[in-house]
CSV table of C-alpha atoms in Angstrom, one decimal:
chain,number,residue,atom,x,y,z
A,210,UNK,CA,-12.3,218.6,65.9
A,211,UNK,CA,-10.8,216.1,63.8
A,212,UNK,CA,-6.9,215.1,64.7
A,213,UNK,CA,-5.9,214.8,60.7
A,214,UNK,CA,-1.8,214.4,61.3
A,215,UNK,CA,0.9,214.3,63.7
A,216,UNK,CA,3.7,216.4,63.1
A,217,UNK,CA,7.4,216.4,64.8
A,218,UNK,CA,8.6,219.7,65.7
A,219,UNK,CA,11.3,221.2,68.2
A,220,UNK,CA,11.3,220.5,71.9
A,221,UNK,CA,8.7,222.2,74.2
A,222,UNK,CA,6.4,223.6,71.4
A,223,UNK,CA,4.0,225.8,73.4
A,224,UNK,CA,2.2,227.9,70.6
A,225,UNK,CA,0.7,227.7,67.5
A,226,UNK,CA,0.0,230.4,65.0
A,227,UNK,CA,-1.4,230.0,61.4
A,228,UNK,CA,-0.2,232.5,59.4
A,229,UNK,CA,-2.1,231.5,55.8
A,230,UNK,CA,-4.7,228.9,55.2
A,231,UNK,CA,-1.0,226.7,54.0
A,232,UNK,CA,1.4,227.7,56.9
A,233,UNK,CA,1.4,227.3,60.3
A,234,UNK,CA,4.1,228.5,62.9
A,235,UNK,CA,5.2,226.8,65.7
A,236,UNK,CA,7.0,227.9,68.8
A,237,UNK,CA,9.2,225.4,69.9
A,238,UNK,CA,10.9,227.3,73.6
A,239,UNK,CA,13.0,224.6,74.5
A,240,UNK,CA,14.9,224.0,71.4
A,241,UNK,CA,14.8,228.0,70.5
A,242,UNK,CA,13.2,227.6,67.4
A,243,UNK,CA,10.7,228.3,65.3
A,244,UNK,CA,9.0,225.4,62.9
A,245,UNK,CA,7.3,226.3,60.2
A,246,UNK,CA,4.9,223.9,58.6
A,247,UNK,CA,3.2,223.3,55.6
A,248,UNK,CA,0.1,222.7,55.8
A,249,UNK,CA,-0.8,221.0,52.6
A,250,UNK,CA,1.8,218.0,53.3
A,251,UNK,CA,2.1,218.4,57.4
A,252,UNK,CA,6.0,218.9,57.3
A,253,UNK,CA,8.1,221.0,58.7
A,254,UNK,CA,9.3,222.9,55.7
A,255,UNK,CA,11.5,225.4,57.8
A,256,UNK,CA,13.0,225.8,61.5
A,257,UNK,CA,14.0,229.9,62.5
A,258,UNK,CA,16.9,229.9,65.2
A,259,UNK,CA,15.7,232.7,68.0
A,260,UNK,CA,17.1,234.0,71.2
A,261,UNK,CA,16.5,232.2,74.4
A,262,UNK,CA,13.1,231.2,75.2
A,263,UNK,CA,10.7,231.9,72.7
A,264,UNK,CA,7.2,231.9,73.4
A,265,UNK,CA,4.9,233.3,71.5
A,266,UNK,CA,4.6,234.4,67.8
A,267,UNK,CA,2.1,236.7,65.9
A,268,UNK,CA,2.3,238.6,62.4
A,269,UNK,CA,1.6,242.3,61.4
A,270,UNK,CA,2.6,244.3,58.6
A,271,UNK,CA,4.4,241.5,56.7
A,272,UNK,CA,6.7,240.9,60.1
A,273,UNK,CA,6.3,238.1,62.4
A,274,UNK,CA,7.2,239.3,66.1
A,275,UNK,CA,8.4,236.4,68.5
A,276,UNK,CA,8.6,237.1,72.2
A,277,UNK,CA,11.6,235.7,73.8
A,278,UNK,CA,11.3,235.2,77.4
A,279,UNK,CA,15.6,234.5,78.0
A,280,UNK,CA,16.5,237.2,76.2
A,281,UNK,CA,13.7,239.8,77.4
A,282,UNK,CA,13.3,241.3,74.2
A,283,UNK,CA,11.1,240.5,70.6
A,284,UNK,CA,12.5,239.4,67.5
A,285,UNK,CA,10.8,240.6,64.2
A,286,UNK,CA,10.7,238.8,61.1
A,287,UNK,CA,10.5,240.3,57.3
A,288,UNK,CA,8.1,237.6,56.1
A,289,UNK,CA,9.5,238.8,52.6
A,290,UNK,CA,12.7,237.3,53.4
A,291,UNK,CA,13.5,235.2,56.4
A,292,UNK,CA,17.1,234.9,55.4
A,293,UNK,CA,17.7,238.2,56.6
A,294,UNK,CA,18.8,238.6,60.5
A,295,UNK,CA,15.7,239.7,62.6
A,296,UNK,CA,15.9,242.7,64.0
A,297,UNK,CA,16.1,242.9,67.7
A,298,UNK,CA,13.9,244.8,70.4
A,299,UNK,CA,14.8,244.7,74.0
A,300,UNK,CA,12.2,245.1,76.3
A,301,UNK,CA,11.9,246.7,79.9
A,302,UNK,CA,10.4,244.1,81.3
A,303,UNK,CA,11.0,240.3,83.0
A,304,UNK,CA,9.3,237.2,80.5
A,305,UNK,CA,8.0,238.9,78.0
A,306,UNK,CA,5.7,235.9,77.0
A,307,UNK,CA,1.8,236.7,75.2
A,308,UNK,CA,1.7,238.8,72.2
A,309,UNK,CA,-1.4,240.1,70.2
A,310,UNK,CA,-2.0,242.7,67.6
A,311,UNK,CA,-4.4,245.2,67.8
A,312,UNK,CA,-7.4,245.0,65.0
A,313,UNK,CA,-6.0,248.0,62.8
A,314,UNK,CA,-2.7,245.7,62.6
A,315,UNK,CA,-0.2,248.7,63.8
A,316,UNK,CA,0.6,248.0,67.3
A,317,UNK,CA,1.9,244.7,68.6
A,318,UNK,CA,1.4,244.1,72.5
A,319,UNK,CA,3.3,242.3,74.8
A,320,UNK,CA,2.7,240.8,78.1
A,321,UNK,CA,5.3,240.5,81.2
A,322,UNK,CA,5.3,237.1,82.9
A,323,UNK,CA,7.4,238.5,86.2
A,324,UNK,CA,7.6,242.2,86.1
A,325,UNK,CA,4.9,242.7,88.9
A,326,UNK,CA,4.6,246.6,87.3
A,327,UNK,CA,1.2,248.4,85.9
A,328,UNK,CA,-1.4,245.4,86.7
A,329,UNK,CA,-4.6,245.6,85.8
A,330,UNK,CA,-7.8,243.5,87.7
A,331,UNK,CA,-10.2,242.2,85.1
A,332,UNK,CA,-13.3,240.6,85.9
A,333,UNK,CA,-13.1,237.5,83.6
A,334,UNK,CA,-16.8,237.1,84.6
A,335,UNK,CA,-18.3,240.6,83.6
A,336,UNK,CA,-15.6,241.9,81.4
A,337,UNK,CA,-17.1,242.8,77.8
A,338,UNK,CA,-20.3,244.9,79.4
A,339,UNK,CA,-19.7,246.6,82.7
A,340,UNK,CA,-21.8,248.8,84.8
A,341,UNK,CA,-20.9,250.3,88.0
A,342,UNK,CA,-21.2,253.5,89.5
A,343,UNK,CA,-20.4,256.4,86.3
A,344,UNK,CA,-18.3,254.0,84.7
A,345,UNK,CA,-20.3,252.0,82.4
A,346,UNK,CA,-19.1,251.1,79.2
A,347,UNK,CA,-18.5,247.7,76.6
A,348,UNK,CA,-15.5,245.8,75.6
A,349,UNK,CA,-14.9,244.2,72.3
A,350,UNK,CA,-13.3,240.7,71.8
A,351,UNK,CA,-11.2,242.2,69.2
A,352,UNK,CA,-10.0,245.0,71.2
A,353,UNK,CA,-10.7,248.3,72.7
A,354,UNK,CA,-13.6,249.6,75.1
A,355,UNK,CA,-15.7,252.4,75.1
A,356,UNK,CA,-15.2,253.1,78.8
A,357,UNK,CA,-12.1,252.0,81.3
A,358,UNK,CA,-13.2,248.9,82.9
A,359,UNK,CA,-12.7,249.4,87.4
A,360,UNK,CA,-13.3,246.0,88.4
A,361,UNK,CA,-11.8,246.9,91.4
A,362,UNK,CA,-15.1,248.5,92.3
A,363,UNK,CA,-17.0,246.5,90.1
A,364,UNK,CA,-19.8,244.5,92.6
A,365,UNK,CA,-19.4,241.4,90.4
A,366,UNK,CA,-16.0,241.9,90.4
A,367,UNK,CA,-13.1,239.5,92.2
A,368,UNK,CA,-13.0,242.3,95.2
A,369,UNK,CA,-16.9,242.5,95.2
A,370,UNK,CA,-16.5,246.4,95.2
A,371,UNK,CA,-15.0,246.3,98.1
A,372,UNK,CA,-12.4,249.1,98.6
A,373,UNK,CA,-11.1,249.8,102.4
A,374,UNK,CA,-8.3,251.2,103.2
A,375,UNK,CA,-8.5,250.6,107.3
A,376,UNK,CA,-9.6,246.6,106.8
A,377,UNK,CA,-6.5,246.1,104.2
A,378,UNK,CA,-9.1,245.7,101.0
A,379,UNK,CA,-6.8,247.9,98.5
A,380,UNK,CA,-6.0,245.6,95.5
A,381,UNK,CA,-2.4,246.3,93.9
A,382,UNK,CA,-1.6,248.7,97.0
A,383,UNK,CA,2.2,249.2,98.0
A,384,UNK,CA,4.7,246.2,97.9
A,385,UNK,CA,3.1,243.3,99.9
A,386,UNK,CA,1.7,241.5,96.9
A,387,UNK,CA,3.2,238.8,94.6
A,388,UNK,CA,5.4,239.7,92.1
A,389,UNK,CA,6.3,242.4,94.3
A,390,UNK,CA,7.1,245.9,92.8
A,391,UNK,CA,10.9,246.3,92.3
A,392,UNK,CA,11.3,250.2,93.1
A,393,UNK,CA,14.3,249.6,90.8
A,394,UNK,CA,12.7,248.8,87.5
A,395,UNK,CA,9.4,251.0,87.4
A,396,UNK,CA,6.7,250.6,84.6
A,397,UNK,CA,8.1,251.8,81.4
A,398,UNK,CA,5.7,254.4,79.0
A,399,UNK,CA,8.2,253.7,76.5
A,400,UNK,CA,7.3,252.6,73.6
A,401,UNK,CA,9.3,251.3,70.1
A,402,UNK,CA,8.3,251.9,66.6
A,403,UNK,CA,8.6,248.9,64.1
């Protein structure tokens, strides 16, 4: 890599997203902002004002979607015209923070920073082919699987397949772990249509 420019933004930038091989997007959570930058001339050609916190940004459907941590909720963007007020989506869910799209550009996902609901062990050592017991199946970098990954029983997984219930070996079991579960705000299965 070649460092070709340095280029001011707003405070706290802590993602970068280029949209088109001219325009980049920066997330700037401090200052609740959004820089957008030309590529061609490394300026700042345009600052969005968001909610509190923004972290992340990614685009779908002509719509950019920001998380925004603060405000627990994602703001989305008609690319066509950014003058126009974003619409608003509150979430169920504490920091919402990492977003990605899925490959056929439909669904946005968003990941929880503090919720402590629904988590999910992946072996980052094993995960894109996995055998173990019935379960055997691939995972694609650009999303999807053909089989459920269980790294909880996985043998090259972090618990080394080690389930047992009367040594205290249950991963995710009850309350005791950190984020705890509130009882108060369960997973949500809901789901909004942008």
């Amino acid at each position: 890599l070649l460092n070709t420019a340095s280029i001011p933004v707003g405070l706290d930038p802590v993602t970068v997203r280029v949209r088109t091989n001219t325009e980049a997007w920066v997330v700037d959570q401090v200052s609740d902002e959004i820089s957008i930058i030309d590529l061609a001339t490394n300026r700042v050609v345009r600052s969005l004002i968001t909610e509190d916190e923004p972290a992340d940004v990614v685009f779908a459907q002509n719509k950019a979607f920001v998380s925004c941590a603060g405000r627990e909720s994602i703001q989305v963007f008609n690319l066509a015209d950014l003058n126009a007020a974003p619409t608003e989506v509150l979430l169920k869910g504490e920091q919402p923070r990492a977003l990605a799209v899925s490959p056929d550009g439909n669904t946005v996902y968003c990941a929880f920073f503090e919720s402590g609901n629904a988590t999910t062990v992946l072996n980052g050592n094993d995960f894109f082919s996995f055998a173990h017991g019935s379960n055997n199946g691939v995972c694609s970098p650009q999303g999807g699987c053909t089989q459920i990954p269980n790294d909880v029983l996985n043998p090259n997984g972090p618990y080394g397949g080690a389930v047992d219930a009367s040594a205290g070996i249950v991963p995710n079991a009850g309350t005791g772990f950190e984020p705890p579960l509130n009882p108060v705000n369960p997973p949500t299965t809901d789901s909004k249509s942008l």
